[in-house]
């Protein structure tokens, strides 16, 4: 028997004999053979291997002494005295007549003390004699005749050498004949009760048994029923060697094969694994009572309950050992080997000549090979897929089943994950370490984890990951109940609900731990692989599902796909590392693949660690700048905020990602979730587009201040705007529209704000110079307008302005929120308190806004509806002018009216802020107000001095017609609202508060404050204020419209008496004065009273500010409402004197020149005092 290679011949015989008991009488041959078990030689002294087994004589001392050397035919075990007591106590009476039934009953008892030692020895010798009787080969030939002919390998075996039965055991799974199958099964049960009965096992493993101290092969040193422990000990030694545990013994190859062969042969019935059988007998009754033995069913049942609390530790240990053997050779799993046999052959999973047989037999290789077939769309039987799923789940549940994990991750397990062995917790703990959440991880451990995830492939079915399944069960039932159970889309659904109210913390952690590894190999997302495998092979030169390439590692495939999914070089895309896109022309992704690429990008945006390239290149920068940013999405925002500070590699990848987001902002899943209300209300049309080209973000920016906009969304949108100003390429629509213009007109400029300024300046210069052709293209000019408007909304979007005014914002506007141009408006309102640098910037901003009111965000926002009502036909640059003209309309919105007033106040502070006035008075300003311009600096504000100068010249009627028209408008506007007169407001603020508080507090400004100051002219103490009021009186003589109170009182009289007289140059005022003097004309009482008041005011003004010399007097005459009358009288007087001189000659003596001058002055003065129809002035009082 020592020469036999496989299971001994009589293994089959045991099966035959045991089967006779159950099918006795069905077959004559079987009936004839049944007696052979009772006609065997004396169990104690018969010939056979007992003679060659060391220690056999010692074992025979007890039992053999009382047994005869030979037994007669029909000998029964039940008749032996040494076993009668145990038989009576332990076995049912109906089994006593069949030796094999008695043997099966007694040998399956767990407790060693239940059976007497003498009976143990008798049973063992009986089995030994059974296995060495050559006559049973002929029985096997007869009973398994059909089977032998069907199995070619067994038919070819030479009879008489014990090989036939070994062959039948090898092909046990292919035996379809019921009788033959029963014989083989029963024989195997008996043989596997003791390793020494397995032919050749003792010879191959003797040295290893002794070295590992697994027990003695000598029967005298260890009880027969403990012999299963010897094989279990060898199996554990094999596992320790595979895991390279310290002190592990290298088992000889022949013994390894024998151990694995024994495990394989015992794979269908757990009774055959004696150590596991005895270890788990009670657990089998507890968990698998209704599970039929055979075909590995009990094993699978116990595997499924391995981590139950009620499972005994000894059984769990035995199950783990068997699972580890399955991991080394899938054939140790009967059900897996049987279910997948044809598929393995079909997809050539065991013919790789480049791979050693040991590796080819590994469970991982089988799984990878068959998973590859499934992912390629090939048909793998449902039974095989079911078995694969069971073992993939097994790998995910217990890390110790993967020798590479145990070997490479030992320090991580000991340091971070000890005590978490059950239900996949250790593996998830290692994943958490791999993510970097618990310190650094060894690269070999990282690779081992990645390999295990590929083998288990939990991305295809989340249920494979038990820890994830249990943690996320409630989320799946609520958020993902519409998806079929086990569908790969469940993981995507969970990712979509990450950081939402439906997500629970434990599920969130397990999900991110798994997704971290799935994200590093595109193949592990089955939907992505299915939709994109053709594109990846065509564009990225990929290999099979379970094949890798150093030229294109798994992590690089997705990068390749998304580069082809988005933007071509012509659209401005930058490639990392300066890669060329020359080969990409025409290489676009299919629509289905692009949708999946977008889905993955959306998921990766949730956590920076889900982007392998980003994490690898930016690890240092993340630690340096973003260590405190732990909330969802904060790390990427932090990197974007510090873009200029990042190392070049990190800056490139963050820049590329930001550029990608600018085209498809839906990649920002957290932002999209926050902005869902405003998207549904205002942006649903662009959001529904499969391919976003920056329209959605543009829509969000435009609706940033709608009532549906919540704080999170507004902050996210503003952040993206702030990031965009760092590089014009981060604004997809702007980059696409203006790329050629930027390269041509603004080369070497990177920052978006600088590019916008450069292009805007070019457009403005071309417009002012009336160039024949604009240098900036139409599409760029259109997008440039959008960018300028967006930048005007938040001061932070204009970095130079923001930096210049930071201190002022903190000091004056600290409680004002950013956005809606509120901070800019606050600075404008506090302009006089600003620092010089900030004041200059604000003034320049206002200058631009007045030239182009569409850039005045607050004006356009507040007056949006009024612009639609009144100014639909006006050009953008004339919007403010249009609003001013309609300011006093009954339909004008009060808020808009208030905003228009603010802008009028601003315009009147400096002529440069009123482009219409500046153009109309282009010649008048240097002519009359040069002294003011000489005193002012280029960046200083003139506080209305130039406009005041022009007002005085208007009163003197010295302005050009165009300039006069504009000044008249300003006078009319400021006459209604004192705030529109900067000089008056500067000099009279205190006097207004003291003398006219009620008028100033009035909501409607109708000139009442000015009227109050005029009435209280005598009470004004400040000379500057008094002078401004006198100027108002002087200006009112020139045009009645400048005096709104008088104009309102006399409106009816003007209509009746002065309708034919055009306004301006004091003409209507002169008409009213003449009417007042004419006793035939009856004026309205209110008009008459107001006119009389004005005469008194002018009289006082003349006293307070008399004419300074002849020129001033002449100017007063020329500006008087009675100018024509006065000039007529003066002319008549001069003519009279001339006539007297001619007629009378000289009738007095010569007088001095002094007396002549005096006489002339007195004469003129007297004439004026007699003829000027106004109150007598100080000139008359000296007569």
CSV table of N, CA and C in Angstrom, one decimal, residues 192 201 228-243 251 255-267 272-276 299 303 306 316-334 336-337 357-366 391 394-395 398-403:
chain,number,residue,atom,x,y,z
A,192,UNK,N,-12.0,9.0,5.8
A,192,UNK,CA,-11.6,10.3,6.3
A,192,UNK,C,-11.7,10.4,7.8
A,201,UNK,N,-0.7,9.2,2.5
A,201,UNK,CA,-0.7,10.5,3.3
A,201,UNK,C,0.3,10.4,4.4
A,228,UNK,N,-8.4,13.4,13.4
A,228,UNK,CA,-8.7,14.5,12.5
A,228,UNK,C,-8.0,15.7,12.9
A,229,UNK,N,-7.5,15.8,14.1
A,229,UNK,CA,-6.8,17.0,14.6
A,229,UNK,C,-5.4,17.1,13.9
A,230,UNK,N,-4.9,15.9,13.5
A,230,UNK,CA,-3.6,15.9,12.9
A,230,UNK,C,-3.7,16.6,11.5
A,231,UNK,N,-4.7,16.3,10.7
A,231,UNK,CA,-4.9,17.0,9.5
A,231,UNK,C,-5.2,18.4,9.7
A,232,UNK,N,-6.0,18.8,10.7
A,232,UNK,CA,-6.3,20.2,11.0
A,232,UNK,C,-5.0,20.9,11.3
A,233,UNK,N,-4.1,20.3,12.1
A,233,UNK,CA,-2.9,20.9,12.5
A,233,UNK,C,-2.0,21.2,11.2
A,234,UNK,N,-2.0,20.2,10.3
A,234,UNK,CA,-1.2,20.4,9.1
A,234,UNK,C,-1.8,21.5,8.2
A,235,UNK,N,-3.1,21.5,8.2
A,235,UNK,CA,-3.8,22.6,7.4
A,235,UNK,C,-3.4,24.0,8.0
A,236,UNK,N,-3.4,24.1,9.3
A,236,UNK,CA,-3.1,25.4,10.0
A,236,UNK,C,-1.6,25.7,9.7
A,237,UNK,N,-0.8,24.7,9.7
A,237,UNK,CA,0.6,25.0,9.3
A,237,UNK,C,0.8,25.5,7.9
A,238,UNK,N,0.0,24.9,7.0
A,238,UNK,CA,0.0,25.4,5.6
A,238,UNK,C,-0.5,26.8,5.5
A,239,UNK,N,-1.5,27.2,6.3
A,239,UNK,CA,-2.0,28.5,6.3
A,239,UNK,C,-0.9,29.5,6.8
A,240,UNK,N,-0.3,29.1,7.9
A,240,UNK,CA,0.8,30.0,8.5
A,240,UNK,C,1.9,30.2,7.5
A,241,UNK,N,2.2,29.2,6.8
A,241,UNK,CA,3.3,29.3,5.8
A,241,UNK,C,2.9,30.3,4.7
A,242,UNK,N,1.6,30.1,4.2
A,242,UNK,CA,1.1,31.0,3.2
A,242,UNK,C,1.1,32.5,3.7
A,243,UNK,N,0.8,32.7,4.9
A,243,UNK,CA,0.8,34.1,5.5
A,243,UNK,C,2.1,34.6,5.9
A,251,UNK,N,6.3,23.5,4.7
A,251,UNK,CA,5.8,22.1,4.5
A,251,UNK,C,6.3,21.6,3.1
A,255,UNK,N,3.6,16.9,0.7
A,255,UNK,CA,2.6,16.9,1.8
A,255,UNK,C,1.6,18.0,1.6
A,256,UNK,N,2.0,19.2,1.0
A,256,UNK,CA,1.1,20.2,0.7
A,256,UNK,C,0.0,19.7,-0.2
A,257,UNK,N,0.5,19.0,-1.3
A,257,UNK,CA,-0.5,18.4,-2.2
A,257,UNK,C,-1.4,17.4,-1.6
A,258,UNK,N,-0.9,16.6,-0.7
A,258,UNK,CA,-1.7,15.6,0.0
A,258,UNK,C,-2.7,16.3,0.9
A,259,UNK,N,-2.3,17.4,1.6
A,259,UNK,CA,-3.2,18.1,2.5
A,259,UNK,C,-4.4,18.7,1.7
A,260,UNK,N,-4.0,19.4,0.6
A,260,UNK,CA,-5.0,20.0,-0.2
A,260,UNK,C,-5.9,19.0,-0.9
A,261,UNK,N,-5.3,17.8,-1.2
A,261,UNK,CA,-6.1,16.7,-1.8
A,261,UNK,C,-7.2,16.2,-0.8
A,262,UNK,N,-6.7,16.1,0.4
A,262,UNK,CA,-7.6,15.6,1.5
A,262,UNK,C,-8.8,16.6,1.7
A,263,UNK,N,-8.4,17.9,1.7
A,263,UNK,CA,-9.4,18.9,1.9
A,263,UNK,C,-10.4,18.9,0.7
A,264,UNK,N,-9.8,18.7,-0.5
A,264,UNK,CA,-10.7,18.7,-1.7
A,264,UNK,C,-11.6,17.5,-1.7
A,265,UNK,N,-11.1,16.3,-1.3
A,265,UNK,CA,-11.9,15.1,-1.3
A,265,UNK,C,-13.0,15.2,-0.2
A,266,UNK,N,-12.8,16.0,0.8
A,266,UNK,CA,-13.7,16.1,1.9
A,266,UNK,C,-14.7,17.3,1.7
A,267,UNK,N,-14.7,17.9,0.5
A,267,UNK,CA,-15.4,19.2,0.3
A,267,UNK,C,-16.9,19.0,0.2
A,272,UNK,N,-16.7,14.5,6.4
A,272,UNK,CA,-15.4,14.0,6.0
A,272,UNK,C,-14.2,14.8,6.6
A,273,UNK,N,-14.5,16.1,7.0
A,273,UNK,CA,-13.5,16.9,7.7
A,273,UNK,C,-13.7,16.6,9.2
A,274,UNK,N,-13.0,15.6,9.7
A,274,UNK,CA,-13.3,15.1,11.0
A,274,UNK,C,-13.1,16.2,12.1
A,275,UNK,N,-12.1,17.0,11.9
A,275,UNK,CA,-11.8,18.0,12.9
A,275,UNK,C,-13.0,19.1,12.9
A,276,UNK,N,-13.3,19.5,11.7
A,276,UNK,CA,-14.4,20.4,11.6
A,276,UNK,C,-15.7,19.8,12.1
A,299,UNK,N,-21.3,23.1,4.9
A,299,UNK,CA,-20.2,24.0,4.9
A,299,UNK,C,-20.7,25.5,4.7
A,303,UNK,N,-20.6,28.6,7.1
A,303,UNK,CA,-19.9,29.8,6.7
A,303,UNK,C,-20.7,31.1,6.8
A,306,UNK,N,-20.9,32.2,10.4
A,306,UNK,CA,-19.6,32.2,11.1
A,306,UNK,C,-19.4,33.2,12.1
A,316,UNK,N,-15.7,28.3,14.8
A,316,UNK,CA,-15.4,29.5,13.9
A,316,UNK,C,-13.9,29.3,13.4
A,317,UNK,N,-13.0,28.9,14.3
A,317,UNK,CA,-11.6,28.7,14.0
A,317,UNK,C,-11.5,27.6,12.9
A,318,UNK,N,-12.2,26.5,13.0
A,318,UNK,CA,-12.2,25.4,12.1
A,318,UNK,C,-12.7,25.9,10.7
A,319,UNK,N,-13.8,26.7,10.7
A,319,UNK,CA,-14.4,27.2,9.5
A,319,UNK,C,-13.4,28.1,8.8
A,320,UNK,N,-12.7,29.0,9.6
A,320,UNK,CA,-11.8,29.9,9.0
A,320,UNK,C,-10.6,29.2,8.3
A,321,UNK,N,-10.1,28.1,9.0
A,321,UNK,CA,-9.0,27.4,8.4
A,321,UNK,C,-9.5,26.8,7.1
A,322,UNK,N,-10.7,26.3,7.0
A,322,UNK,CA,-11.2,25.7,5.7
A,322,UNK,C,-11.3,26.8,4.7
A,323,UNK,N,-11.8,27.9,5.1
A,323,UNK,CA,-12.0,29.0,4.1
A,323,UNK,C,-10.6,29.5,3.6
A,324,UNK,N,-9.6,29.4,4.4
A,324,UNK,CA,-8.3,29.8,4.0
A,324,UNK,C,-7.7,28.8,3.0
A,325,UNK,N,-8.1,27.5,3.2
A,325,UNK,CA,-7.7,26.5,2.2
A,325,UNK,C,-8.4,26.7,0.9
A,326,UNK,N,-9.7,27.1,0.9
A,326,UNK,CA,-10.5,27.4,-0.3
A,326,UNK,C,-9.8,28.6,-1.0
A,327,UNK,N,-9.3,29.6,-0.3
A,327,UNK,CA,-8.7,30.7,-0.9
A,327,UNK,C,-7.4,30.3,-1.6
A,328,UNK,N,-6.8,29.2,-1.1
A,328,UNK,CA,-5.5,28.7,-1.8
A,328,UNK,C,-5.9,27.8,-3.0
A,329,UNK,N,-7.0,27.1,-2.9
A,329,UNK,CA,-7.4,26.2,-4.0
A,329,UNK,C,-8.9,26.2,-4.0
A,330,UNK,N,-9.5,26.7,-5.1
A,330,UNK,CA,-11.0,26.8,-5.1
A,330,UNK,C,-11.6,25.4,-5.1
A,331,UNK,N,-10.9,24.4,-5.5
A,331,UNK,CA,-11.4,23.0,-5.5
A,331,UNK,C,-11.8,22.5,-4.1
A,332,UNK,N,-11.2,23.1,-3.1
A,332,UNK,CA,-11.6,22.7,-1.7
A,332,UNK,C,-13.1,23.1,-1.4
A,333,UNK,N,-13.6,23.9,-2.3
A,333,UNK,CA,-15.1,24.2,-2.2
A,333,UNK,C,-15.8,23.3,-3.2
A,334,UNK,N,-16.5,22.3,-2.8
A,334,UNK,CA,-17.2,21.4,-3.7
A,334,UNK,C,-18.2,22.2,-4.6
A,336,UNK,N,-18.5,25.3,-5.4
A,336,UNK,CA,-17.9,26.3,-6.3
A,336,UNK,C,-17.3,25.6,-7.5
A,337,UNK,N,-16.5,24.5,-7.2
A,337,UNK,CA,-15.8,23.8,-8.2
A,337,UNK,C,-16.8,23.2,-9.2
A,357,UNK,N,0.8,26.3,-11.4
A,357,UNK,CA,-0.5,25.7,-11.1
A,357,UNK,C,-1.0,26.1,-9.8
A,358,UNK,N,-0.2,26.4,-8.8
A,358,UNK,CA,-0.7,26.7,-7.5
A,358,UNK,C,-1.4,28.0,-7.5
A,359,UNK,N,-0.9,29.0,-8.3
A,359,UNK,CA,-1.6,30.3,-8.4
A,359,UNK,C,-2.8,30.2,-9.2
A,360,UNK,N,-2.8,29.3,-10.2
A,360,UNK,CA,-3.9,29.2,-11.1
A,360,UNK,C,-5.1,28.6,-10.3
A,361,UNK,N,-4.8,27.8,-9.3
A,361,UNK,CA,-5.9,27.2,-8.6
A,361,UNK,C,-6.5,28.1,-7.5
A,362,UNK,N,-5.8,29.2,-7.3
A,362,UNK,CA,-6.3,30.1,-6.2
A,362,UNK,C,-7.7,30.7,-6.5
A,363,UNK,N,-8.4,30.9,-5.4
A,363,UNK,CA,-9.8,31.4,-5.5
A,363,UNK,C,-9.8,32.8,-6.2
A,364,UNK,N,-8.8,33.6,-5.9
A,364,UNK,CA,-8.7,34.9,-6.4
A,364,UNK,C,-8.6,34.9,-7.9
A,365,UNK,N,-7.8,33.9,-8.4
A,365,UNK,CA,-7.6,33.8,-9.9
A,365,UNK,C,-8.9,33.4,-10.5
A,366,UNK,N,-9.6,32.5,-9.9
A,366,UNK,CA,-10.9,32.0,-10.5
A,366,UNK,C,-11.9,33.2,-10.5
A,391,UNK,N,-18.5,33.6,-2.2
A,391,UNK,CA,-17.1,33.6,-1.8
A,391,UNK,C,-16.5,35.0,-1.9
A,394,UNK,N,-17.5,36.3,1.3
A,394,UNK,CA,-16.6,35.7,2.3
A,394,UNK,C,-15.3,36.4,2.4
A,395,UNK,N,-14.7,36.8,1.3
A,395,UNK,CA,-13.4,37.5,1.3
A,395,UNK,C,-13.6,38.8,2.0
A,398,UNK,N,-14.0,38.5,6.1
A,398,UNK,CA,-12.9,38.1,6.9
A,398,UNK,C,-11.5,38.3,6.2
A,399,UNK,N,-10.9,39.3,6.6
A,399,UNK,CA,-9.6,39.7,6.0
A,399,UNK,C,-8.6,38.6,6.1
A,400,UNK,N,-8.7,37.8,7.1
A,400,UNK,CA,-7.6,36.7,7.3
A,400,UNK,C,-7.6,35.7,6.2
A,401,UNK,N,-8.7,35.7,5.4
A,401,UNK,CA,-8.7,34.7,4.3
A,401,UNK,C,-7.8,35.1,3.1
A,402,UNK,N,-7.3,36.3,3.2
A,402,UNK,CA,-6.4,36.8,2.1
A,402,UNK,C,-5.0,36.9,2.7
A,403,UNK,N,-4.1,35.9,2.4
A,403,UNK,CA,-2.8,35.9,3.0
A,403,UNK,C,-2.0,37.2,2.7
